[in-house]
């Protein structure tokens, strides 16, 4: 599974490329690209994995991702009927246009902030999501103008939070990118069973201690913490589709129910039962 470097089709000079209803839910697609990405998904609850941040979203999500920040496709593993719109924006749009036109200063600031990964919430997510769903109906000129208006509204919104405390820097050379890609793919395939450090170290042709140092230096996280974060993100998905706590614990590779509960609370701030109960309460309120 090779990391994909996506680019806007070279036969167009437009700074924007719209992907209308792309479907990648069957694929673990850990990738990055020089284009900035505005992605909206509706009708799904899944994992939001952007850079070093792993979290979950429920029902819908609107995220603006900076240039060359690795991320997982937002529809990975989704089984529901969902809507997804992706707007790619060439780096030259910022470098050649935003930085030279004073009237676009607020949008330029938005692009600077995208280095952290931006999640939009509340009314902003709802309004912009509806507008993104209609982009595919527009002519090229109207799509260009509407994209500018969407970016302007996002730039002025206060309905957001950042995914990283500091700007994310893609510091990996091609060899390191391939190595980390293989590690992510391995975890995705094997997280349901016990994973030994020696196994993942062997994938990198490193000893256990050297691997632990490498992973910590490369990601800012220990492999054990990363694995637990990944398992908990999968556990949330299982709980939301009706699995009970015990089933979820063992299906996500935990060997002890008490350890699963402690880890879930440490990462999520609540225990699995409360997480599932609160979701059902919120669901009933919306019905």
mmCIF file of C-alpha atoms in Angstrom:
data_model
loop_
_atom_site.group_PDB
_atom_site.id
_atom_site.type_symbol
_atom_site.label_atom_id
_atom_site.label_comp_id
_atom_site.label_asym_id
_atom_site.label_seq_id
_atom_site.Cartn_x
_atom_site.Cartn_y
_atom_site.Cartn_z
ATOM 1 C CA UNK A 1 0.000 0.000 0.000
ATOM 2 C CA UNK A 2 1.856 3.083 -1.228
ATOM 3 C CA UNK A 3 1.220 6.574 0.095
ATOM 4 C CA UNK A 4 -0.603 8.646 -2.475
ATOM 5 C CA UNK A 5 0.546 12.107 -3.539
ATOM 6 C CA UNK A 6 -2.573 13.718 -4.974
ATOM 7 C CA UNK A 7 -2.344 16.646 -7.370
ATOM 8 C CA UNK A 8 -4.894 18.744 -9.228
ATOM 9 C CA UNK A 9 -5.163 17.701 -12.862
ATOM 10 C CA UNK A 10 -2.309 19.424 -14.756
ATOM 11 C CA UNK A 11 -4.551 20.234 -17.735
ATOM 12 C CA UNK A 12 -6.388 22.944 -15.802
ATOM 13 C CA UNK A 13 -5.133 26.243 -14.421
ATOM 14 C CA UNK A 14 -7.980 26.503 -11.936
ATOM 15 C CA UNK A 15 -6.817 26.640 -8.308
ATOM 16 C CA UNK A 16 -9.811 24.540 -7.245
ATOM 17 C CA UNK A 17 -10.703 20.907 -7.798
ATOM 18 C CA UNK A 18 -13.978 19.504 -6.501
ATOM 19 C CA UNK A 19 -14.417 15.813 -5.711
ATOM 20 C CA UNK A 20 -18.169 15.198 -5.565
ATOM 21 C CA UNK A 21 -19.271 12.135 -3.554
ATOM 22 C CA UNK A 22 -15.910 10.288 -3.605
ATOM 23 C CA UNK A 23 -16.194 6.822 -2.032
ATOM 24 C CA UNK A 24 -13.154 5.382 -0.265
ATOM 25 C CA UNK A 25 -14.821 3.770 2.751
ATOM 26 C CA UNK A 26 -13.387 0.351 1.840
ATOM 27 C CA UNK A 27 -9.827 1.708 1.770
ATOM 28 C CA UNK A 28 -7.380 2.670 4.517
ATOM 29 C CA UNK A 29 -6.016 5.688 2.645
ATOM 30 C CA UNK A 30 -3.253 7.369 4.647
ATOM 31 C CA UNK A 31 -1.970 10.099 2.357
ATOM 32 C CA UNK A 32 -0.859 13.686 1.936
ATOM 33 C CA UNK A 33 -0.706 16.194 -0.885
ATOM 34 C CA UNK A 34 0.519 19.759 -1.485
ATOM 35 C CA UNK A 35 -3.060 20.967 -2.010
ATOM 36 C CA UNK A 36 -5.037 22.408 0.889
ATOM 37 C CA UNK A 37 -8.182 20.381 1.516
ATOM 38 C CA UNK A 38 -11.641 21.361 2.704
ATOM 39 C CA UNK A 39 -13.635 18.202 3.397
ATOM 40 C CA UNK A 40 -17.262 17.803 4.440
ATOM 41 C CA UNK A 41 -18.909 14.500 5.314
ATOM 42 C CA UNK A 42 -22.518 13.964 6.386
ATOM 43 C CA UNK A 43 -24.409 10.879 7.521
ATOM 44 C CA UNK A 44 -21.404 9.166 9.104
ATOM 45 C CA UNK A 45 -19.668 8.706 12.431
ATOM 46 C CA UNK A 46 -16.029 7.749 12.027
ATOM 47 C CA UNK A 47 -12.393 8.523 12.762
ATOM 48 C CA UNK A 48 -10.816 11.914 12.157
ATOM 49 C CA UNK A 49 -7.082 11.258 11.762
ATOM 50 C CA UNK A 50 -5.142 14.355 10.717
ATOM 51 C CA UNK A 51 -1.403 14.610 11.339
ATOM 52 C CA UNK A 52 -0.732 13.473 14.909
ATOM 53 C CA UNK A 53 -4.360 13.959 15.976
ATOM 54 C CA UNK A 54 -6.739 11.012 16.256
ATOM 55 C CA UNK A 55 -10.318 11.752 17.275
ATOM 56 C CA UNK A 56 -13.875 10.876 16.347
ATOM 57 C CA UNK A 57 -16.712 12.809 14.766
ATOM 58 C CA UNK A 58 -20.405 12.042 14.956
ATOM 59 C CA UNK A 59 -22.935 12.408 12.133
ATOM 60 C CA UNK A 60 -20.995 15.076 10.184
ATOM 61 C CA UNK A 61 -17.641 16.826 9.988
ATOM 62 C CA UNK A 62 -16.113 19.868 8.299
ATOM 63 C CA UNK A 63 -12.313 20.156 8.356
ATOM 64 C CA UNK A 64 -9.773 22.393 6.635
ATOM 65 C CA UNK A 65 -6.401 20.649 6.277
ATOM 66 C CA UNK A 66 -3.164 22.449 5.480
ATOM 67 C CA UNK A 67 -0.691 21.609 2.728
ATOM 68 C CA UNK A 68 1.185 18.296 3.060
ATOM 69 C CA UNK A 69 -0.457 17.279 6.353
ATOM 70 C CA UNK A 70 -0.943 13.485 6.275
ATOM 71 C CA UNK A 71 -4.521 12.385 6.888
ATOM 72 C CA UNK A 72 -6.808 9.374 6.696
ATOM 73 C CA UNK A 73 -9.848 9.422 4.429
ATOM 74 C CA UNK A 74 -12.778 10.536 6.583
ATOM 75 C CA UNK A 75 -15.097 7.811 5.279
ATOM 76 C CA UNK A 76 -12.811 4.895 6.152
ATOM 77 C CA UNK A 77 -14.913 2.003 7.477
ATOM 78 C CA UNK A 78 -18.230 3.870 7.142
ATOM 79 C CA UNK A 79 -21.132 1.546 6.385
ATOM 80 C CA UNK A 80 -23.961 4.098 6.390
ATOM 81 C CA UNK A 81 -25.267 6.025 3.392
ATOM 82 C CA UNK A 82 -23.174 9.189 3.515
ATOM 83 C CA UNK A 83 -22.436 12.356 1.561
ATOM 84 C CA UNK A 84 -18.879 13.565 1.074
ATOM 85 C CA UNK A 85 -17.545 16.660 -0.686
ATOM 86 C CA UNK A 86 -13.850 17.477 -1.009
ATOM 87 C CA UNK A 87 -12.443 20.760 -2.284
ATOM 88 C CA UNK A 88 -8.730 20.783 -3.117
ATOM 89 C CA UNK A 89 -6.972 24.128 -3.425
ATOM 90 C CA UNK A 90 -3.600 24.543 -5.131
ATOM 91 C CA UNK A 91 -0.758 26.009 -3.023
ATOM 92 C CA UNK A 92 -0.248 28.624 -5.731
ATOM 93 C CA UNK A 93 -3.634 30.104 -4.800
ATOM 94 C CA UNK A 94 -2.128 31.180 -1.493
ATOM 95 C CA UNK A 95 1.381 31.932 -2.695
ATOM 96 C CA UNK A 96 0.444 33.968 -5.768
ATOM 97 C CA UNK A 97 -2.954 35.435 -4.901
ATOM 98 C CA UNK A 98 -3.740 35.574 -1.201
ATOM 99 C CA UNK A 99 -0.413 37.027 -0.146
ATOM 100 C CA UNK A 100 -0.590 39.844 -2.731
ATOM 101 C CA UNK A 101 -4.170 41.123 -2.432
ATOM 102 C CA UNK A 102 -5.023 43.072 0.753
ATOM 103 C CA UNK A 103 -8.751 42.350 0.396
ATOM 104 C CA UNK A 104 -8.008 38.646 0.803
ATOM 105 C CA UNK A 105 -5.964 39.031 3.976
ATOM 106 C CA UNK A 106 -8.498 37.242 6.180
ATOM 107 C CA UNK A 107 -8.516 34.226 3.836
ATOM 108 C CA UNK A 108 -4.731 34.193 3.883
ATOM 109 C CA UNK A 109 -4.895 34.058 7.688
ATOM 110 C CA UNK A 110 -7.278 31.100 7.393
ATOM 111 C CA UNK A 111 -4.735 29.256 5.245
ATOM 112 C CA UNK A 112 -2.014 29.976 7.802
ATOM 113 C CA UNK A 113 -4.247 28.574 10.525
ATOM 114 C CA UNK A 114 -4.852 25.420 8.451
ATOM 115 C CA UNK A 115 -1.320 24.329 9.438
ATOM 116 C CA UNK A 116 -2.911 23.257 12.739
ATOM 117 C CA UNK A 117 -5.852 21.449 11.097
ATOM 118 C CA UNK A 118 -9.183 23.256 11.658
ATOM 119 C CA UNK A 119 -12.461 21.567 12.637
ATOM 120 C CA UNK A 120 -15.530 23.752 12.080
ATOM 121 C CA UNK A 121 -18.579 23.243 14.260
ATOM 122 C CA UNK A 122 -22.082 24.570 14.975
ATOM 123 C CA UNK A 123 -23.936 26.785 12.512
ATOM 124 C CA UNK A 124 -20.810 27.278 10.417
ATOM 125 C CA UNK A 125 -20.535 23.548 9.730
ATOM 126 C CA UNK A 126 -24.218 23.341 8.841
ATOM 127 C CA UNK A 127 -24.249 26.368 6.511
ATOM 128 C CA UNK A 128 -20.974 25.601 4.748
ATOM 129 C CA UNK A 129 -21.870 21.930 4.423
ATOM 130 C CA UNK A 130 -25.055 22.836 2.546
ATOM 131 C CA UNK A 131 -23.116 25.135 0.217
ATOM 132 C CA UNK A 132 -20.431 22.546 -0.478
ATOM 133 C CA UNK A 133 -23.106 20.006 -1.444
ATOM 134 C CA UNK A 134 -24.242 22.358 -4.226
ATOM 135 C CA UNK A 135 -20.845 23.177 -5.721
ATOM 136 C CA UNK A 136 -21.041 20.386 -8.295
ATOM 137 C CA UNK A 137 -24.097 22.068 -9.861
ATOM 138 C CA UNK A 138 -22.216 25.283 -10.650
ATOM 139 C CA UNK A 139 -20.383 26.442 -13.758
ATOM 140 C CA UNK A 140 -16.575 26.765 -13.447
ATOM 141 C CA UNK A 141 -16.832 30.536 -12.937
ATOM 142 C CA UNK A 142 -19.580 30.275 -10.318
ATOM 143 C CA UNK A 143 -17.716 27.461 -8.552
ATOM 144 C CA UNK A 144 -14.654 29.704 -8.367
ATOM 145 C CA UNK A 145 -16.628 32.618 -6.923
ATOM 146 C CA UNK A 146 -18.601 30.459 -4.485
ATOM 147 C CA UNK A 147 -15.383 28.830 -3.251
ATOM 148 C CA UNK A 148 -13.998 32.290 -2.488
ATOM 149 C CA UNK A 149 -17.174 33.194 -0.582
ATOM 150 C CA UNK A 150 -17.024 29.927 1.378
ATOM 151 C CA UNK A 151 -13.415 30.570 2.359
ATOM 152 C CA UNK A 152 -14.311 34.129 3.368
ATOM 153 C CA UNK A 153 -17.087 32.895 5.667
ATOM 154 C CA UNK A 154 -14.814 30.285 7.220
ATOM 155 C CA UNK A 155 -12.176 32.956 7.798
ATOM 156 C CA UNK A 156 -14.624 35.041 9.824
ATOM 157 C CA UNK A 157 -16.139 32.161 11.820
ATOM 158 C CA UNK A 158 -15.563 31.551 15.519
ATOM 159 C CA UNK A 159 -17.146 28.074 15.388
ATOM 160 C CA UNK A 160 -13.977 26.007 15.266
ATOM 161 C CA UNK A 161 -11.216 24.274 17.188
ATOM 162 C CA UNK A 162 -7.657 23.324 16.213
ATOM 163 C CA UNK A 163 -6.393 19.747 16.019
ATOM 164 C CA UNK A 164 -2.785 20.532 16.968
ATOM 165 C CA UNK A 165 -1.256 22.787 19.573
ATOM 166 C CA UNK A 166 1.485 23.796 17.144
ATOM 167 C CA UNK A 167 1.592 23.965 13.326
ATOM 168 C CA UNK A 168 2.045 20.468 11.944
ATOM 169 C CA UNK A 169 5.235 20.022 9.947
ATOM 170 C CA UNK A 170 5.533 17.100 7.558
ATOM 171 C CA UNK A 171 9.116 16.328 8.478
ATOM 172 C CA UNK A 172 9.382 12.933 6.849
ATOM 173 C CA UNK A 173 11.578 12.090 3.925
ATOM 174 C CA UNK A 174 10.190 9.635 1.391
ATOM 175 C CA UNK A 175 11.795 6.694 3.176
ATOM 176 C CA UNK A 176 10.294 7.762 6.517
ATOM 177 C CA UNK A 177 6.904 8.402 4.911
ATOM 178 C CA UNK A 178 6.897 4.875 3.499
ATOM 179 C CA UNK A 179 7.935 3.443 6.856
ATOM 180 C CA UNK A 180 5.189 5.265 8.771
ATOM 181 C CA UNK A 181 2.652 4.387 6.091
ATOM 182 C CA UNK A 182 3.483 0.708 6.520
ATOM 183 C CA UNK A 183 3.166 1.023 10.299
ATOM 184 C CA UNK A 184 -0.281 2.601 10.000
ATOM 185 C CA UNK A 185 -1.390 -0.105 7.588
ATOM 186 C CA UNK A 186 -0.058 -2.803 9.926
ATOM 187 C CA UNK A 187 -1.934 -1.373 12.915
ATOM 188 C CA UNK A 188 -5.125 -1.057 10.892
ATOM 189 C CA UNK A 189 -4.905 -4.710 9.870
ATOM 190 C CA UNK A 190 -3.833 -6.136 13.234
ATOM 191 C CA UNK A 191 -5.207 -3.897 16.019
ATOM 192 C CA UNK A 192 -7.780 -6.557 16.991
ATOM 193 C CA UNK A 193 -5.059 -8.872 18.289
ATOM 194 C CA UNK A 194 -2.079 -8.481 20.605
ATOM 195 C CA UNK A 195 0.738 -6.612 18.880
ATOM 196 C CA UNK A 196 4.278 -7.014 20.178
ATOM 197 C CA UNK A 197 6.774 -4.178 19.896
ATOM 198 C CA UNK A 198 9.213 -6.636 18.356
ATOM 199 C CA UNK A 199 6.786 -7.192 15.458
ATOM 200 C CA UNK A 200 6.505 -3.553 14.482
ATOM 201 C CA UNK A 201 10.214 -2.997 15.103
ATOM 202 C CA UNK A 202 10.972 -5.782 12.623
ATOM 203 C CA UNK A 203 8.850 -4.017 9.997
ATOM 204 C CA UNK A 204 11.285 -1.111 10.254
ATOM 205 C CA UNK A 205 14.384 -3.323 10.438
ATOM 206 C CA UNK A 206 15.102 -1.916 13.894
ATOM 207 C CA UNK A 207 15.632 -3.373 17.351
ATOM 208 C CA UNK A 208 12.966 -2.746 19.994
ATOM 209 C CA UNK A 209 14.761 0.112 21.746
ATOM 210 C CA UNK A 210 15.799 1.776 18.491
ATOM 211 C CA UNK A 211 12.241 1.502 17.174
ATOM 212 C CA UNK A 212 10.766 3.080 20.317
ATOM 213 C CA UNK A 213 13.184 6.010 20.018
ATOM 214 C CA UNK A 214 12.459 6.376 16.308
ATOM 215 C CA UNK A 215 8.674 6.309 16.714
ATOM 216 C CA UNK A 216 8.726 8.801 19.595
ATOM 217 C CA UNK A 217 10.990 11.172 17.668
ATOM 218 C CA UNK A 218 8.969 10.866 14.451
ATOM 219 C CA UNK A 219 5.457 11.200 15.866
ATOM 220 C CA UNK A 220 5.878 12.788 19.306
ATOM 221 C CA UNK A 221 4.041 9.786 20.736
ATOM 222 C CA UNK A 222 4.961 6.351 22.027
ATOM 223 C CA UNK A 223 3.845 3.417 19.922
ATOM 224 C CA UNK A 224 1.774 2.049 22.816
ATOM 225 C CA UNK A 225 -0.084 5.348 23.174
ATOM 226 C CA UNK A 226 -0.638 5.527 19.429
ATOM 227 C CA UNK A 227 -1.976 1.971 19.354
ATOM 228 C CA UNK A 228 -4.314 2.666 22.279
ATOM 229 C CA UNK A 229 -5.592 5.844 20.621
ATOM 230 C CA UNK A 230 -6.270 3.923 17.431
ATOM 231 C CA UNK A 231 -8.037 1.110 19.285
ATOM 232 C CA UNK A 232 -10.217 3.552 21.225
ATOM 233 C CA UNK A 233 -11.204 5.330 18.017
ATOM 234 C CA UNK A 234 -12.334 1.950 16.658
ATOM 235 C CA UNK A 235 -14.047 1.138 19.969
ATOM 236 C CA UNK A 236 -16.159 4.280 19.698
ATOM 237 C CA UNK A 237 -17.256 3.238 16.233
ATOM 238 C CA UNK A 238 -18.283 -0.209 17.473
ATOM 239 C CA UNK A 239 -20.165 1.204 20.463
ATOM 240 C CA UNK A 240 -22.091 3.543 18.187
ATOM 241 C CA UNK A 241 -23.234 0.690 15.934
ATOM 242 C CA UNK A 242 -24.625 -1.294 18.876
ATOM 243 C CA UNK A 243 -21.807 -3.420 20.279
ATOM 244 C CA UNK A 244 -21.754 -3.762 24.066
ATOM 245 C CA UNK A 245 -18.726 -2.755 26.125
ATOM 246 C CA UNK A 246 -17.392 -6.280 26.614
ATOM 247 C CA UNK A 247 -17.660 -7.172 22.918
ATOM 248 C CA UNK A 248 -16.010 -3.902 21.955
ATOM 249 C CA UNK A 249 -13.160 -4.394 24.402
ATOM 250 C CA UNK A 250 -12.025 -7.712 22.972
ATOM 251 C CA UNK A 251 -12.778 -6.893 19.327
ATOM 252 C CA UNK A 252 -10.400 -3.929 19.599
ATOM 253 C CA UNK A 253 -7.487 -5.987 20.900
ATOM 254 C CA UNK A 254 -7.708 -5.275 24.631
ATOM 255 C CA UNK A 255 -7.107 -8.311 26.828
ATOM 256 C CA UNK A 256 -8.579 -6.852 30.020
ATOM 257 C CA UNK A 257 -11.934 -5.149 30.476
ATOM 258 C CA UNK A 258 -10.639 -3.057 33.368
ATOM 259 C CA UNK A 259 -7.648 -1.854 31.292
ATOM 260 C CA UNK A 260 -9.971 -1.065 28.395
ATOM 261 C CA UNK A 261 -12.210 1.036 30.657
ATOM 262 C CA UNK A 262 -9.237 2.920 32.138
ATOM 263 C CA UNK A 263 -7.713 3.573 28.718
ATOM 264 C CA UNK A 264 -11.037 4.667 27.221
ATOM 265 C CA UNK A 265 -11.575 7.168 30.041
ATOM 266 C CA UNK A 266 -7.998 8.452 29.863
ATOM 267 C CA UNK A 267 -8.286 9.153 26.132
ATOM 268 C CA UNK A 268 -11.939 10.187 25.919
ATOM 269 C CA UNK A 269 -12.587 11.687 29.333
ATOM 270 C CA UNK A 270 -15.471 9.304 30.045
ATOM 271 C CA UNK A 271 -16.006 5.588 30.364
ATOM 272 C CA UNK A 272 -17.430 3.506 27.473
ATOM 273 C CA UNK A 273 -20.880 3.068 29.032
ATOM 274 C CA UNK A 274 -21.312 6.804 29.564
ATOM 275 C CA UNK A 275 -20.073 7.534 26.050
ATOM 276 C CA UNK A 276 -22.646 5.167 24.536
ATOM 277 C CA UNK A 277 -25.439 6.341 26.846
ATOM 278 C CA UNK A 278 -24.834 10.008 26.028
ATOM 279 C CA UNK A 279 -24.854 9.260 22.316
ATOM 280 C CA UNK A 280 -28.229 7.518 22.590
ATOM 281 C CA UNK A 281 -29.648 10.416 24.638
ATOM 282 C CA UNK A 282 -28.527 12.917 22.012
ATOM 283 C CA UNK A 283 -29.945 10.718 19.259
ATOM 284 C CA UNK A 284 -33.372 10.591 20.924
ATOM 285 C CA UNK A 285 -33.413 14.359 21.318
ATOM 286 C CA UNK A 286 -32.931 14.783 17.581
ATOM 287 C CA UNK A 287 -35.667 12.340 16.619
#
